[in-house]
Coordinates of C-alpha atoms in Angstrom, one line a residue:
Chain A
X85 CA 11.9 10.1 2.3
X86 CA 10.7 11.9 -0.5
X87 CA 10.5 15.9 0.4
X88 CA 10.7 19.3 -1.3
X89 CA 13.5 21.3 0.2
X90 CA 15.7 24.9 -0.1
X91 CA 19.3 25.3 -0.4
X92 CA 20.0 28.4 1.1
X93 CA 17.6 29.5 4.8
X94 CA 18.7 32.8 4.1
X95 CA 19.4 34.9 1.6
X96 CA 20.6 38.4 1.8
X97 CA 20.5 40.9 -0.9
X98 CA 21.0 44.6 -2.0
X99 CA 18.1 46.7 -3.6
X100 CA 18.4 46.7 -7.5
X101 CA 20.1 43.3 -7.5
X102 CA 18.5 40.1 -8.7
X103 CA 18.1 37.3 -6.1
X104 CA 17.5 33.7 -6.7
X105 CA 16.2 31.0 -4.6
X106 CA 16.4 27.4 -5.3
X107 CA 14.7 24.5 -4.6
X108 CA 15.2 20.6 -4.7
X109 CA 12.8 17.9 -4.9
X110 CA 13.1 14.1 -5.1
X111 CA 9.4 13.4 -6.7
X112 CA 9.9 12.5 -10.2
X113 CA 6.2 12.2 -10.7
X114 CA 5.5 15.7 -9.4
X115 CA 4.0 17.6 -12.3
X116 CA 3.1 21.0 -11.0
X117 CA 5.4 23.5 -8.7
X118 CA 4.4 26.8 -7.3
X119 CA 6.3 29.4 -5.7
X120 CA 4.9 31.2 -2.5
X121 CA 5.9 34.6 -1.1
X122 CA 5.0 35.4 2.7
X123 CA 5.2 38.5 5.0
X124 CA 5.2 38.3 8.5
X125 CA 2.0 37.9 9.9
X126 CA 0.3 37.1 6.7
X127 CA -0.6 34.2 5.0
X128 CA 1.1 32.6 2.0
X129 CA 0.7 34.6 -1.2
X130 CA 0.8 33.0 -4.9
X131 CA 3.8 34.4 -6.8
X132 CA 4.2 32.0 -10.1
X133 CA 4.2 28.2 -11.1
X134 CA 5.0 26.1 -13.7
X135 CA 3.8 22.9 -14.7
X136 CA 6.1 19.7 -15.8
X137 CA 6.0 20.5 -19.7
X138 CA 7.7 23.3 -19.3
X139 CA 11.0 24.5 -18.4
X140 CA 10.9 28.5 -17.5
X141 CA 8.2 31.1 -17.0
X142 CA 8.1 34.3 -16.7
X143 CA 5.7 36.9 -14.8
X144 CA 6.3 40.3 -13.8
X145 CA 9.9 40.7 -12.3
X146 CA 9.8 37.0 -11.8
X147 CA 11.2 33.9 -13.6
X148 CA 10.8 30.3 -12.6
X149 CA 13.1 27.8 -13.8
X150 CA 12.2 23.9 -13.9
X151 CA 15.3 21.3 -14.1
X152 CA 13.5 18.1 -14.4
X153 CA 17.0 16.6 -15.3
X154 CA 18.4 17.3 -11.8
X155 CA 14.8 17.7 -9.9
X156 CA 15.4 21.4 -9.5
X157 CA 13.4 24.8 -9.2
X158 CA 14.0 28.6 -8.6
X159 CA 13.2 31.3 -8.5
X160 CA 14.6 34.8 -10.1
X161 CA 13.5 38.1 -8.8
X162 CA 14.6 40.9 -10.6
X163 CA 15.5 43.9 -9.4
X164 CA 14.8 43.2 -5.8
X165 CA 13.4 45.9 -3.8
X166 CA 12.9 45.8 0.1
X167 CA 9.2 45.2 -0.4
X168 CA 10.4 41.5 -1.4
X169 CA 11.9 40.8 1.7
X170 CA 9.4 38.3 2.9
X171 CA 9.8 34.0 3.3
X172 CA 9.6 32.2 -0.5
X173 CA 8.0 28.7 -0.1
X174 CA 8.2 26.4 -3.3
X175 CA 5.4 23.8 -3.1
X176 CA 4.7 20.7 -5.4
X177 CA 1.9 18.8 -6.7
X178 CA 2.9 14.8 -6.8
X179 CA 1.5 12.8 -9.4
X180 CA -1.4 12.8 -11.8
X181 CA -5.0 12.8 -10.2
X182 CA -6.2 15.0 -7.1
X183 CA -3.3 15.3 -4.8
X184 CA -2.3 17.9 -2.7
X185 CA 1.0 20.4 -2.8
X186 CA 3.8 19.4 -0.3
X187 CA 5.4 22.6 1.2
X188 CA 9.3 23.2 1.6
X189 CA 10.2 24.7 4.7
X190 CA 11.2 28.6 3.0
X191 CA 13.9 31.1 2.4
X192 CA 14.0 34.2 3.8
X193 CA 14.9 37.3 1.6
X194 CA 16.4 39.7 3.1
X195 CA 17.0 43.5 0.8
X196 CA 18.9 46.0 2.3
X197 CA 18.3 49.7 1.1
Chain B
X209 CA -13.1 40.9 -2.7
X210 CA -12.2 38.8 0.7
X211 CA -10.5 35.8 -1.0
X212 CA -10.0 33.5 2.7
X213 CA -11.4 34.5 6.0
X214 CA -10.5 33.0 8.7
X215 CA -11.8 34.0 12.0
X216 CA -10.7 34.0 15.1
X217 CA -7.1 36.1 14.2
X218 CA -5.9 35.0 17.6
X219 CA -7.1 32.3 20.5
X220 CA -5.4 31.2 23.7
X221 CA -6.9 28.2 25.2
X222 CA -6.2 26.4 28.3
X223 CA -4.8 22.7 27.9
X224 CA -8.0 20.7 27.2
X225 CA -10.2 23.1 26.1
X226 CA -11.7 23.0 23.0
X227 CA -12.6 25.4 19.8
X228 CA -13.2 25.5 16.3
X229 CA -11.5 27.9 13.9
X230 CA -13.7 28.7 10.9
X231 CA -12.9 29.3 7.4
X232 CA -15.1 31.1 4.5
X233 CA -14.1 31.3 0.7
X234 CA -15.9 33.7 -1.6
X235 CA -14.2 32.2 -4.9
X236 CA -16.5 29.3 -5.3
X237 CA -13.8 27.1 -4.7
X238 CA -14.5 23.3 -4.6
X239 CA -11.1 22.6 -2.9
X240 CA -10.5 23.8 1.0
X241 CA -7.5 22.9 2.9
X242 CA -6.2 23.2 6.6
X243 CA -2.4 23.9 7.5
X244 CA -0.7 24.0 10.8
X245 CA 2.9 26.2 10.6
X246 CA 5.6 25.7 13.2
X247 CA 8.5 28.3 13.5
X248 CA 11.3 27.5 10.7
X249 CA 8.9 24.8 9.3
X250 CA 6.7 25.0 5.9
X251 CA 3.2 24.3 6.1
X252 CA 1.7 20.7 7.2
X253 CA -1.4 19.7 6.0
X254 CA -3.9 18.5 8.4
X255 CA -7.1 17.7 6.7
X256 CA -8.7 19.0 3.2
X257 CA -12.0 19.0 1.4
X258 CA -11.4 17.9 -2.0
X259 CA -15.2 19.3 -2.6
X260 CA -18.1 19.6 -0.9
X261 CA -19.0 16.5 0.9
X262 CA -15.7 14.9 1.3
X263 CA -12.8 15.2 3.5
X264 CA -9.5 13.2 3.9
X265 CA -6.7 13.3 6.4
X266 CA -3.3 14.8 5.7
X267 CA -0.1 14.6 6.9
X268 CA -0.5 16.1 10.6
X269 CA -4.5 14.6 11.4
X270 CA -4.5 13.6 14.7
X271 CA -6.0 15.6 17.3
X272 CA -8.1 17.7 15.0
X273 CA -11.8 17.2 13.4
X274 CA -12.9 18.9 10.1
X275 CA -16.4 19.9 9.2
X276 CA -17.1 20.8 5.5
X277 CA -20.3 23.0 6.6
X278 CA -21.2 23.9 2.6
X279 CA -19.5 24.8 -0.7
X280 CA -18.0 28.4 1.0
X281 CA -17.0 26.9 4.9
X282 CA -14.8 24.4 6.3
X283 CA -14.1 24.0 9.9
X284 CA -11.0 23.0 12.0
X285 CA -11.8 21.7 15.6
X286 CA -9.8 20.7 18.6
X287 CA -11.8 18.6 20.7
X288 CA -9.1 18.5 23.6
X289 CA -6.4 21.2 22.7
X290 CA -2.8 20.2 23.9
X291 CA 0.5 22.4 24.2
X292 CA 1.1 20.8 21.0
X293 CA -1.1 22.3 19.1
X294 CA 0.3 25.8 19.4
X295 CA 0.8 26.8 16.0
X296 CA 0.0 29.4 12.9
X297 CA -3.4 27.8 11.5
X298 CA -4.5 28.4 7.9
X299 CA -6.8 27.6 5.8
X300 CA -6.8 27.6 1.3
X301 CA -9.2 27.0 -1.2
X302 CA -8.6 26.0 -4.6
X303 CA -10.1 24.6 -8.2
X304 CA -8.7 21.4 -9.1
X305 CA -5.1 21.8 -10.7
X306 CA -4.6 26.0 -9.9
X307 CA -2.8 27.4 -6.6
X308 CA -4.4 27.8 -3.6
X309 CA -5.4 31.2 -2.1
X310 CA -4.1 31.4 1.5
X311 CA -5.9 33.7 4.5
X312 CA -4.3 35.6 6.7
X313 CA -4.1 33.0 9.3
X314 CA -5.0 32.1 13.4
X315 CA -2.7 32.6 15.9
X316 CA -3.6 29.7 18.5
X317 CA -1.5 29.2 22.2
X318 CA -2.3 26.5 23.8
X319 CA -1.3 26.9 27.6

């Protein structure tokens, strides 16, 4: 069936380097894709998203790439520092009208000091 | 600013018990949503409030009710809580066509 999923479960990194998460999803029709960030015990927080017309956005030490070719999203983080160490969620709207997101199940960052 | 509140932070129930977890927005959000999150798994949605007035089922609806009190609250009840249920509950408010705002979640065991 048609899902939004992650490459990689885990991903370990060193301070000071830049990390990127990926994630696939089959929905051609999707048209809007956020990116979550959430620490343990807490509940999901809004990072970035991007909407179908475009291809890359930028925030603050954060980039989101959209592959609508290949049905494919990430997520750069520059610079990772141990405070990012947390589980990224990538989520997707489907379709035009009110619908709601469709999680993935998450990557865990891990940044070593 | 509070953002989501969700109240109780943790609940163990006995197998056919029931409770209602309650959820306040102070964004004047149209849009609230209930999630259940399993270990390793991404969030489900059980039921949402596309505004005040309406609900519709989700992905994960059975075994749950939803009240949408007023504008600001939107309830999740289990009428008859089973082992299965044991889960991370939370609840997200939203305008149409922005990201949802998350709370901080209710830890429920179901014994």
């Amino acid at each position: 069936g048609e899902s939004v999923g992650l490459h990689l479960p885990t991903l370990s990194v060193q301070e000071g380097d830049n990390s990127i998460i990926n994630c696939a999803y089959s929905n051609s029709a999707s048209d809007y894709f956020i990116w979550y960030k959430q620490e343990s015990g807490k509940g999901p927080q809004f990072i970035i998203d991007i909407r179908s017309n475009m291809d890359k956005r930028q925030g603050q030490r954060v980039t989101v790439l959209l592959n609508k070719t290949v049905k494919h999203l990430s997520l750069q983080i520059a610079a990772t520092q141990p405070g990012d160490s947390a589980v990224y969620f990538c989520a997707e709207n489907r379709g035009s009208g009110y619908s709601t997101l469709t999680f993935g199940k998450g990557t865990m960052l891990l940044v070593s000091p | 600013n509070a953002g989501v509140t969700q109240t109780p932070k943790f609940q163990v129930l006995k197998t056919g018990q029931s409770m209602t977890l309650q959820c306040a927005q102070d964004m004047n959000h149209n849009s609230m949503y209930w999630y259940r999150q399993d270990p390793g798994m991404g969030l489900r949605l059980i039921y949402y409030s596309a505004s005040e007035g309406t609900t519709d089922k989700g992905e994960v609806p059975n075994g749950y009710n939803v009240s949408r009190l007023n504008k600001r609250e939107f309830s999740l009840r289990l009428e008859s809580a089973a082992p299965s249920q044991t889960s991370v509950y939370f609840c997200a408010s939203s305008e149409y066509g922005q990201p949802q705002h998350f709370g901080d979640g209710t830890r429920l065991s179901i014994l």
